[in-house]
mmCIF file of C-alpha atoms in Angstrom:
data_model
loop_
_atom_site.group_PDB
_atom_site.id
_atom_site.type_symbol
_atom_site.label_atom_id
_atom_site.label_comp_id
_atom_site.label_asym_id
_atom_site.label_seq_id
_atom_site.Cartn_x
_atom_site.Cartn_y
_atom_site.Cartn_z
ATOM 1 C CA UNK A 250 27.510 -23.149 3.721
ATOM 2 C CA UNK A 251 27.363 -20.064 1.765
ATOM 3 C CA UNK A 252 25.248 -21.531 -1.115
ATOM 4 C CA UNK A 253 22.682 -22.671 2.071
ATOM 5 C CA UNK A 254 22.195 -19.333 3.138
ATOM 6 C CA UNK A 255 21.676 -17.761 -0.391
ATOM 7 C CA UNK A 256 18.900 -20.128 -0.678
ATOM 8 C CA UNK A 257 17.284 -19.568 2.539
ATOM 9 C CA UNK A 258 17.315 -15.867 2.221
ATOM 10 C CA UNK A 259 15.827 -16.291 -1.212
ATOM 11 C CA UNK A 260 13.222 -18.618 -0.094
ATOM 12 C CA UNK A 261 12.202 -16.178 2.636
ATOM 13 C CA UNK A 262 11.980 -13.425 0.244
ATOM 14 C CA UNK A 263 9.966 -15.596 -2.393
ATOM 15 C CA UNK A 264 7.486 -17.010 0.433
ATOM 16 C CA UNK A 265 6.025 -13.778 1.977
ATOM 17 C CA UNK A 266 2.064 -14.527 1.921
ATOM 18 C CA UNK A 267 0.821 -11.010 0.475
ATOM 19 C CA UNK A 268 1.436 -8.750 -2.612
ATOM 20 C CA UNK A 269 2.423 -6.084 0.332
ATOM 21 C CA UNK A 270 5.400 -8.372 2.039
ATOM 22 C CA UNK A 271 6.533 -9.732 -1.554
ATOM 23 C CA UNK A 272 7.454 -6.145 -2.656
ATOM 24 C CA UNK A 273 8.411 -5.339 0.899
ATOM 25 C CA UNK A 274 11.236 -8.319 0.612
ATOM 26 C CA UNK A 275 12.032 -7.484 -2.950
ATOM 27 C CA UNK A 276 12.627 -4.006 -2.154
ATOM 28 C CA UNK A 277 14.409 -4.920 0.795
ATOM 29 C CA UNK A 278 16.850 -8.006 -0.885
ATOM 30 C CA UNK A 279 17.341 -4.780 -3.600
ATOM 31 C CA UNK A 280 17.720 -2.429 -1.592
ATOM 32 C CA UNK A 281 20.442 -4.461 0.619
ATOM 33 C CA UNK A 282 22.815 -5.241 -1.780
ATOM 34 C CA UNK A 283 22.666 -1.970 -3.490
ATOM 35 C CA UNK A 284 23.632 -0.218 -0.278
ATOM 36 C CA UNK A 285 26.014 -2.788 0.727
ATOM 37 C CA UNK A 286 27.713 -2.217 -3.176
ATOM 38 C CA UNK A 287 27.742 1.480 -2.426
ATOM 39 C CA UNK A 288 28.865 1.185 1.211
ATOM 40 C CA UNK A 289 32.001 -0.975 0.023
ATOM 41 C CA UNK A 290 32.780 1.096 -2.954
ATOM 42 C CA UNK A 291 32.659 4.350 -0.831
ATOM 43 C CA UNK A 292 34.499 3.392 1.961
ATOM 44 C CA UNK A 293 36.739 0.505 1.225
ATOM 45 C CA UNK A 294 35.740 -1.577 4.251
ATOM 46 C CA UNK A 295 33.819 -4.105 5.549
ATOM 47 C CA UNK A 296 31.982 -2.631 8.103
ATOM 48 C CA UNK A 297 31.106 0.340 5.238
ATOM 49 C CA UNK A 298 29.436 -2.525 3.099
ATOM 50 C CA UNK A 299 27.248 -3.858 6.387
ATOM 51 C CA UNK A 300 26.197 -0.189 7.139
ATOM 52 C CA UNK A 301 25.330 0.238 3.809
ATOM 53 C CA UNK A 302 23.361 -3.110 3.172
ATOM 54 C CA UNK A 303 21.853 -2.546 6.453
ATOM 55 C CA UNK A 304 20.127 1.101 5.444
ATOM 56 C CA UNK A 305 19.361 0.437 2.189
ATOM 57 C CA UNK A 306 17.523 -2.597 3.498
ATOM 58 C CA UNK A 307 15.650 -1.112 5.676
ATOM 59 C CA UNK A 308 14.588 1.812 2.672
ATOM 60 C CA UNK A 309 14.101 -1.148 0.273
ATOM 61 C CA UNK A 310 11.650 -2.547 2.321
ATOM 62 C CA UNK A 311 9.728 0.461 3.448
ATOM 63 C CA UNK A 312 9.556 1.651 -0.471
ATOM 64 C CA UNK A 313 8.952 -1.627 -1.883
ATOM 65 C CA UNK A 314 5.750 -1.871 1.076
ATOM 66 C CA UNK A 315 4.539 1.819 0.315
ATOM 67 C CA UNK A 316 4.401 1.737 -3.669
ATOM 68 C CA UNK A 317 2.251 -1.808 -3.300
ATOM 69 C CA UNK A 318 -1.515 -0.585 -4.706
ATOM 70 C CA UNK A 319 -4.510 -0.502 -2.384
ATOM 71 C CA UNK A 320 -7.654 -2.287 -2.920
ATOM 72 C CA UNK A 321 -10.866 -0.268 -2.010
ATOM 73 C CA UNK A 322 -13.838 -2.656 -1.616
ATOM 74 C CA UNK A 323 -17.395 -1.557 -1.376
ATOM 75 C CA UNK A 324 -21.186 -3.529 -1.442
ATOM 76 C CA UNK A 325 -22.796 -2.073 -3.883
ATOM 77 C CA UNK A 326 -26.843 -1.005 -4.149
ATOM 78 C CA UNK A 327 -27.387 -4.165 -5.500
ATOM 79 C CA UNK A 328 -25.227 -6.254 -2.098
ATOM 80 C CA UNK A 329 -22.155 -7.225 -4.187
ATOM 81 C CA UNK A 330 -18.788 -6.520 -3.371
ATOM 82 C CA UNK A 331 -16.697 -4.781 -5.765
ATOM 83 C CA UNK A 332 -12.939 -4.003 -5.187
ATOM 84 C CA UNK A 333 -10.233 -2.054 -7.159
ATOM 85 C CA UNK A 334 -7.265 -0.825 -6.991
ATOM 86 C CA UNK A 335 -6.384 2.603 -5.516
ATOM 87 C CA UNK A 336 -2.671 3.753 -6.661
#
């Protein structure tokens, strides 16, 4: 059962559609077991290692969505569309 829902969660964090929700569910799957490591190790409990994996989740996720880059798109004089990356 355990093996079933390692896969799942790493199928849901592999099959986000955009470059924004892939880093968003990297940074949150990183961010997660980081804070649930530190949680643990700081308190000795549990319910430390939840809290933990539950905050840095939620700060993995909003840093992995934040540092994706931008695309600016344009039409040019000529009626092309250009796009690049803003950092």
């Amino acid at each position: 059962m355990k093996k079933l829902v390692l896969v799942g969660a790493l199928a849901l964090t592999l099959g986000a559609c955009t470059e924004r929700e892939e880093r968003a569910a990297g940074g949150a799957a990183i961010g997660a077991g980081a804070g649930a490591l530190i949680g643990g190790l700081a308190t000795g409990t549990g319910g430390g290692a939840l809290a933990g994996a539950a905050v840095g989740g939620v700060a993995g996720a909003v840093i992995g969505a934040e540092t994706t880059p931008r695309r600016r798109c344009w039409i040019d004089d000529y009626g092309y569309r250009r796009c690049r990356r803003v950092y």
